[in-house]
XYZ file of C-alpha atoms in Angstrom:
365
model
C 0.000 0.000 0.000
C 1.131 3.621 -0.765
C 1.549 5.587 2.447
C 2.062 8.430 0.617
C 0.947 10.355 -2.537
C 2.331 13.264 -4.325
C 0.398 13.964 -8.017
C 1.509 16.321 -10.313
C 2.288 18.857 -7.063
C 3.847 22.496 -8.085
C 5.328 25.621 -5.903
C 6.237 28.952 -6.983
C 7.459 31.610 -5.263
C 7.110 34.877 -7.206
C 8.736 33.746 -10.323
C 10.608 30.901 -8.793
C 9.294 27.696 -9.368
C 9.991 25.427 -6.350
C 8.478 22.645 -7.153
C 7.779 21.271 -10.832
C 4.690 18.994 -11.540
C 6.677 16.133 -8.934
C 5.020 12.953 -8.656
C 5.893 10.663 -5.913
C 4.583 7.607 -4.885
C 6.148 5.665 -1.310
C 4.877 2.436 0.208
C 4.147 1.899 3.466
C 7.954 1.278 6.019
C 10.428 2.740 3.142
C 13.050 5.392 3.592
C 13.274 7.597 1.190
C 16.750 9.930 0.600
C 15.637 13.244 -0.887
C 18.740 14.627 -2.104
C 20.194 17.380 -4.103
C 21.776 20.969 -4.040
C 20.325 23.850 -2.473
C 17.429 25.184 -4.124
C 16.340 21.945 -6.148
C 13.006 21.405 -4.061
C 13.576 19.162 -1.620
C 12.773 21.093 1.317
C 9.485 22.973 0.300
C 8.413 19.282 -1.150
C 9.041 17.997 2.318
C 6.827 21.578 3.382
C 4.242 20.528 1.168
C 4.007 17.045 2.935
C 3.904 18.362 6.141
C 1.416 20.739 5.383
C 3.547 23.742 6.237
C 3.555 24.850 2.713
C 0.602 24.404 -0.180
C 0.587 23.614 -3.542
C -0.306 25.671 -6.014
C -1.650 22.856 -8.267
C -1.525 19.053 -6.852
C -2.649 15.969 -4.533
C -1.237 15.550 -1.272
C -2.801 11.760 -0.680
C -1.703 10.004 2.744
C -3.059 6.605 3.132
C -5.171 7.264 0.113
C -6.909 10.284 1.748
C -6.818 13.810 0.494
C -4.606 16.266 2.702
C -4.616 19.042 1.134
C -6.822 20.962 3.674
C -5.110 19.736 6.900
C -3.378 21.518 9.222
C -0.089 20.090 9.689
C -0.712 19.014 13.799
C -3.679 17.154 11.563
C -1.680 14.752 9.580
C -0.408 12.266 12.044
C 2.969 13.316 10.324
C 6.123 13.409 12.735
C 9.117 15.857 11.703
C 12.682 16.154 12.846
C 13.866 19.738 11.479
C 17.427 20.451 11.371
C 17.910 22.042 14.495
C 15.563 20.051 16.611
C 13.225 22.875 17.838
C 13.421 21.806 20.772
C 11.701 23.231 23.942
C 14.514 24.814 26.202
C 12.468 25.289 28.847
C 11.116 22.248 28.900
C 12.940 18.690 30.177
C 13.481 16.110 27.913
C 10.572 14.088 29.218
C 8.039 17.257 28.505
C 9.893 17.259 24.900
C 9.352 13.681 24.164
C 5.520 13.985 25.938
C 4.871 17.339 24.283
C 3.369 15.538 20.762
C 1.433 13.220 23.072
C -0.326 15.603 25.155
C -1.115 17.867 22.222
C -2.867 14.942 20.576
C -4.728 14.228 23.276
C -3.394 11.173 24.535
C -4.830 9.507 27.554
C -2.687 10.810 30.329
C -2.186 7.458 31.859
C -0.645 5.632 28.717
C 1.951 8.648 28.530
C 4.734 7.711 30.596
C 4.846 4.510 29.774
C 5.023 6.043 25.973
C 8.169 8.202 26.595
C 10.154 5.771 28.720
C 9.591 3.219 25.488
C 10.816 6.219 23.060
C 14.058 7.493 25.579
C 14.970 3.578 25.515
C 14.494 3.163 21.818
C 17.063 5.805 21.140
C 19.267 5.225 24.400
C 18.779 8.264 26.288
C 17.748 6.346 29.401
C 18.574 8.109 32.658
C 18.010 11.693 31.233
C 14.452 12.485 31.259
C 14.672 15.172 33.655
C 17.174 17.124 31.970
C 17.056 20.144 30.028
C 18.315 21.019 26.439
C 20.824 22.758 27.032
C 22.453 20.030 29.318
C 22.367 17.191 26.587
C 24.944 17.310 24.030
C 24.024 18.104 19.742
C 23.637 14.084 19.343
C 22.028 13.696 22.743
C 19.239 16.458 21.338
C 18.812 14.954 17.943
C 17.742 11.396 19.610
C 15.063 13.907 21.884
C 14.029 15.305 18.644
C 13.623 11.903 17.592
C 12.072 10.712 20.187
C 9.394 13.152 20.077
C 8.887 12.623 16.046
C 8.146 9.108 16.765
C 6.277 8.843 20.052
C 2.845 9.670 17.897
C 3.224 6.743 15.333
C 2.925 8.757 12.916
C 2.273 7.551 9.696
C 5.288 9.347 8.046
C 8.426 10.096 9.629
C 9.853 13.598 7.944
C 13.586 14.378 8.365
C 14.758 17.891 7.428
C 18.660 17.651 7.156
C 18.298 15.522 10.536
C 22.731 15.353 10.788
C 23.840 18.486 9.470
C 24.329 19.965 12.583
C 26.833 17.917 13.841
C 30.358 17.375 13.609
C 31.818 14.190 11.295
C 32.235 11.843 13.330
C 29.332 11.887 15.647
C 27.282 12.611 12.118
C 28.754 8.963 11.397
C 27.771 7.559 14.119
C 24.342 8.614 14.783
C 23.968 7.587 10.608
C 24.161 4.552 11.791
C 22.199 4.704 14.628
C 19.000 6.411 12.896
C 18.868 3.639 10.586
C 19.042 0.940 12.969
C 15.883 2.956 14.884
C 14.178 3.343 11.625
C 14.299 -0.217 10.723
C 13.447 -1.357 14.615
C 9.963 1.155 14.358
C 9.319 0.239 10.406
C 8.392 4.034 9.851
C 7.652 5.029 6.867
C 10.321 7.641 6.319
C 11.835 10.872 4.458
C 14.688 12.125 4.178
C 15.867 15.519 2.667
C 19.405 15.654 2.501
C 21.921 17.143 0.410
C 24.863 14.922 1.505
C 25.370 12.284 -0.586
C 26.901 9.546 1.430
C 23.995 10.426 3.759
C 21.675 9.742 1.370
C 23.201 6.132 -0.097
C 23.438 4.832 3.355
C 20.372 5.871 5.116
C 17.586 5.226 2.225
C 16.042 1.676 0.829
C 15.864 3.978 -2.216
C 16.637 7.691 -3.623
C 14.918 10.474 -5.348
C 17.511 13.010 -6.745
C 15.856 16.593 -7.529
C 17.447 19.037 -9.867
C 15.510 22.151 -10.493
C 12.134 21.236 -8.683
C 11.876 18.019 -10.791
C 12.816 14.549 -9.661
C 15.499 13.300 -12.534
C 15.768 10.157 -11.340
C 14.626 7.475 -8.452
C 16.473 4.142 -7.528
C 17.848 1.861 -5.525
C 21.487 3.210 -3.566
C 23.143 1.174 -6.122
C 21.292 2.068 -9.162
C 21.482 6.067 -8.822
C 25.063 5.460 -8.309
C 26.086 2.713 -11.076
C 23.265 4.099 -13.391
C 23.144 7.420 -12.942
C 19.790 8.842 -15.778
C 21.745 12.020 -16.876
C 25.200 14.107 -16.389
C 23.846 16.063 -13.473
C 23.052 12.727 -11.283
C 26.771 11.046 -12.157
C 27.982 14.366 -10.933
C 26.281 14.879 -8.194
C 26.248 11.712 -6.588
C 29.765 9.951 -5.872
C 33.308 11.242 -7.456
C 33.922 11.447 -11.200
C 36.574 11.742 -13.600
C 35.160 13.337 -16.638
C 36.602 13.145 -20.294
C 34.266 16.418 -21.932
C 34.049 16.779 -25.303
C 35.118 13.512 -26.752
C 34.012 12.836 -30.047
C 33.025 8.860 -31.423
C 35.769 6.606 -33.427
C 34.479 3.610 -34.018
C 31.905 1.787 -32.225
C 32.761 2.006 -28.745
C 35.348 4.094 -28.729
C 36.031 7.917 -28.358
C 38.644 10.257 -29.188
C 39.189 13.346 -26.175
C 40.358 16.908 -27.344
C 43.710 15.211 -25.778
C 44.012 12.818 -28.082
C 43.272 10.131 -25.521
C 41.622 7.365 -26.851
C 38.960 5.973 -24.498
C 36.736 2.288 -24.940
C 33.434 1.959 -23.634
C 30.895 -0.148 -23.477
C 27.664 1.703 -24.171
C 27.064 3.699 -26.912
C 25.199 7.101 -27.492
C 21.022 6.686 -29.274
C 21.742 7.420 -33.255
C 25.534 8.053 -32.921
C 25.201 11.758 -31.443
C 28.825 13.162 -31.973
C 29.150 14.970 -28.240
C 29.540 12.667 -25.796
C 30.641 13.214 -22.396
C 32.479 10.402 -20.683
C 32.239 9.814 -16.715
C 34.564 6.847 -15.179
C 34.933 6.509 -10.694
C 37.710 6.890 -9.371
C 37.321 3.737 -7.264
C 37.656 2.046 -11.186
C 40.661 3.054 -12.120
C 43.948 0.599 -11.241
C 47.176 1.969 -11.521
C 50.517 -0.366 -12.499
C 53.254 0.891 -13.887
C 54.122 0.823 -18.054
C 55.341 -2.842 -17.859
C 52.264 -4.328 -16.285
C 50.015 -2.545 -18.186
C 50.915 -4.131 -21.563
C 50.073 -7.325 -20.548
C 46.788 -5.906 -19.082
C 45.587 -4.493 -21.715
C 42.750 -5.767 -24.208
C 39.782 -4.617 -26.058
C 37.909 -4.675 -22.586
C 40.590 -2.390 -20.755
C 41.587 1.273 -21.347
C 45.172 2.430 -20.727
C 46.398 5.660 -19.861
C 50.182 6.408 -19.671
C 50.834 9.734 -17.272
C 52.542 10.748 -13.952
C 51.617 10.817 -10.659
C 51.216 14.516 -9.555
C 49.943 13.876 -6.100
C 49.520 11.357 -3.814
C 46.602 11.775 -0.670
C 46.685 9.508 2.252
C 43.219 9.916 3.557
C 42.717 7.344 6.160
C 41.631 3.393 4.868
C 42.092 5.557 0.789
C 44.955 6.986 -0.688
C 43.847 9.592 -3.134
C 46.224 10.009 -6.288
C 45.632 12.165 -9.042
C 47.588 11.605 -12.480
C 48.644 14.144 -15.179
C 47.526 12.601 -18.539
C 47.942 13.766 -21.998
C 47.619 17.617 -22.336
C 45.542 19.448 -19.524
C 43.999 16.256 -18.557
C 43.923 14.848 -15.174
C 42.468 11.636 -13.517
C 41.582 10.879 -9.757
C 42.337 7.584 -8.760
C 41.242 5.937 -5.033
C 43.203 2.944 -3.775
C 42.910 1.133 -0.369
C 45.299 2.171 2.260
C 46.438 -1.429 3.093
C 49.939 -1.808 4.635
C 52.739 -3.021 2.479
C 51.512 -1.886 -0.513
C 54.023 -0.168 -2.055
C 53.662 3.538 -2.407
C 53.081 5.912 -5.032
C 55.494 9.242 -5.341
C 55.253 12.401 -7.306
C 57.026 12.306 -11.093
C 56.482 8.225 -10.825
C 55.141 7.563 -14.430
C 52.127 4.976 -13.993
C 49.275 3.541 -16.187
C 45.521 4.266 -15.563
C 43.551 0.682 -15.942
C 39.913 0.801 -16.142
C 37.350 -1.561 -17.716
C 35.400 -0.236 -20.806
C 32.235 -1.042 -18.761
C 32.608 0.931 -16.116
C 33.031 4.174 -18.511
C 29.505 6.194 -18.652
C 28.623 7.849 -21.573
C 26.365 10.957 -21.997
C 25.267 12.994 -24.521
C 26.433 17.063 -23.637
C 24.037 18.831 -26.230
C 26.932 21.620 -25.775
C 30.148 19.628 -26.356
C 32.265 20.713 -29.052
C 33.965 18.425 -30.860
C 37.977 18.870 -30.452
């Protein structure tokens, strides 16, 4: 069953237009990653569910029932906005209760309600203190908390990790999902960091312009990205711009570099823009690579320029042919040798892991 409903909804704002015609269907204990830059839509869309905002045109349908006239405290929708407006003035136990009260829950079954929510999100022992005595992770799990004491039918998460610093943002990643999955809430989440996005979501909408471009599975939006903007967006790239076709399957750079793939452009289009991961790309030096190479493989000759230990990866980049340069990611692992500036290498990468997209303003070199 859909939970949720969005037909054909639209925003403006003056001569902005928010939100474009979006269509949105989500069944009943998904989570949803809404993700893109800043201004795409994401947020009023999440408005527009909430009931904070309303459509100029559209259907707001939860559990197949118009919404469109509801006040938001009418939608049995619970929301977690990026700074966790919470009540300073209140402890966290009036925080968590606050939803509760205000829809009129029997007064009896309350405490017994909160005590179940501060467990779910480990925040036992604190119910009598105050805001400002909890630390930023400590008053996203009351935010929580409070979202899902209701049962609400949706669960709507504005940017719910920005706030904090890296690491605890890792940790409490991992942490909302596991609460997420425990409650089976049906769940959104607007967010423009990608990694964010992957990890927390059973699937992802990316928005560009107050459209959705495309909607998939982690794995999908990231191995098939539908267009330029989502291979960009989501994950790191190494773009080839303005290569021009020679020969089925292969493509000629303003470089000269000559670059095998597997999928071809609709009719031929001369203009193709070619996208390959970092995390694809093998490096070995010259000797190696000519016993490597085949009509599956691409080699590129160049030198390393730089060479970025970052942790468990080791970020290189490589000077190729001309103005061209590649990122390549290898793991960190120990006694592995070790790359060095001026050491001339050769890029490896599998013709099927090259994208291919049509840029309607490439010039061919």
């Amino acid at each position: 069953m859909n939970i949720l409903e969005l037909i054909d909804v639209s925003k403006n704002f003056g001569g902005f237009t928010a939100v474009d015609s979006v269509s949105l269907e989500i069944e009943k204990g998904r989570v949803i990653s809404l993700l893109g830059p800043s201004g795409c839509g994401k947020t009023t869309t999440l408005r527009i569910i909430a009931g904070f905002t309303s459509p100029d045109v559209g259907t707001v349908r939860i559990s197949g029932n118009d919404v469109g006239r509801l006040k938001p405290y009418e939608r049995n929708v619970g929301l977690l906005f990026q700074d966790y407006a919470l009540f300073p003035h209140m402890t966290v136990t009036q925080n968590v209760a606050y939803g509760l009260r205000h829809r009129r829950t029997p007064a009896s079954a309350i405490p017994s309600r909160v005590k179940q929510m501060l467990s779910l999100v480990r925040l036992d022992g604190m119910e009598a203190r105050y805001p400002h005595q909890l630390s930023g992770g400590q008053q996203q799990r009351v935010a929580l908390a409070r979202a899902l004491a209701t049962d609400p039918q949706i669960i709507l998460l504005d940017e719910p990790l920005s706030a904090l610093d890296a690491k605890l943002r890792l940790e409490l990643r991992i942490e909302l999902k596991e609460i997420l999955r425990s409650v089976g809430a049906t769940t959104i989440v607007v967010t423009h960091d990608q990694e964010e996005a992957l990890s927390l979501g059973d699937e992802v909408v990316v928005m560009r312009a107050g459209k959705i471009v495309q909607r998939g599975t982690p794995t999908q939006v990231y191995e098939a990205p539908a267009d330029k903007f989502v291979a960009e967006f989501v994950g790191r790239s190494n773009w080839f711009l303005g290569s021009r076709p020679k020969g089925l399957g292969s493509y000629v750079t303003g470089d000269g570099l000559e670059i095998r793939a597997a999928s071809e452009l609709p009719n031929r289009q001369i203009g193709a823009d070619l996208c390959v991961r970092p995390e694809n790309i093998e490096l070995v030096d010259n000797a190696t690579a000519k016993t490597a190479v085949d009509r599956e493989r691409n080699a590129l000759s160049g030198i390393v320029l730089d060479v970025a230990p970052l942790g468990a990866d080791v970020h290189v980049v490589v000077q190729l042919a001309g103005k061209t340069r590649l990122l390549a990611v290898r793991k960190n692992v120990r006694g592995t040798p070790g790359l060095v500036p001026g050491q001339p290498v050769c890029a490896l990468f599998s013709a099927s892991d090259v994208l291919v997209f049509h840029d309607q303003n490439a010039e061919v070199r």
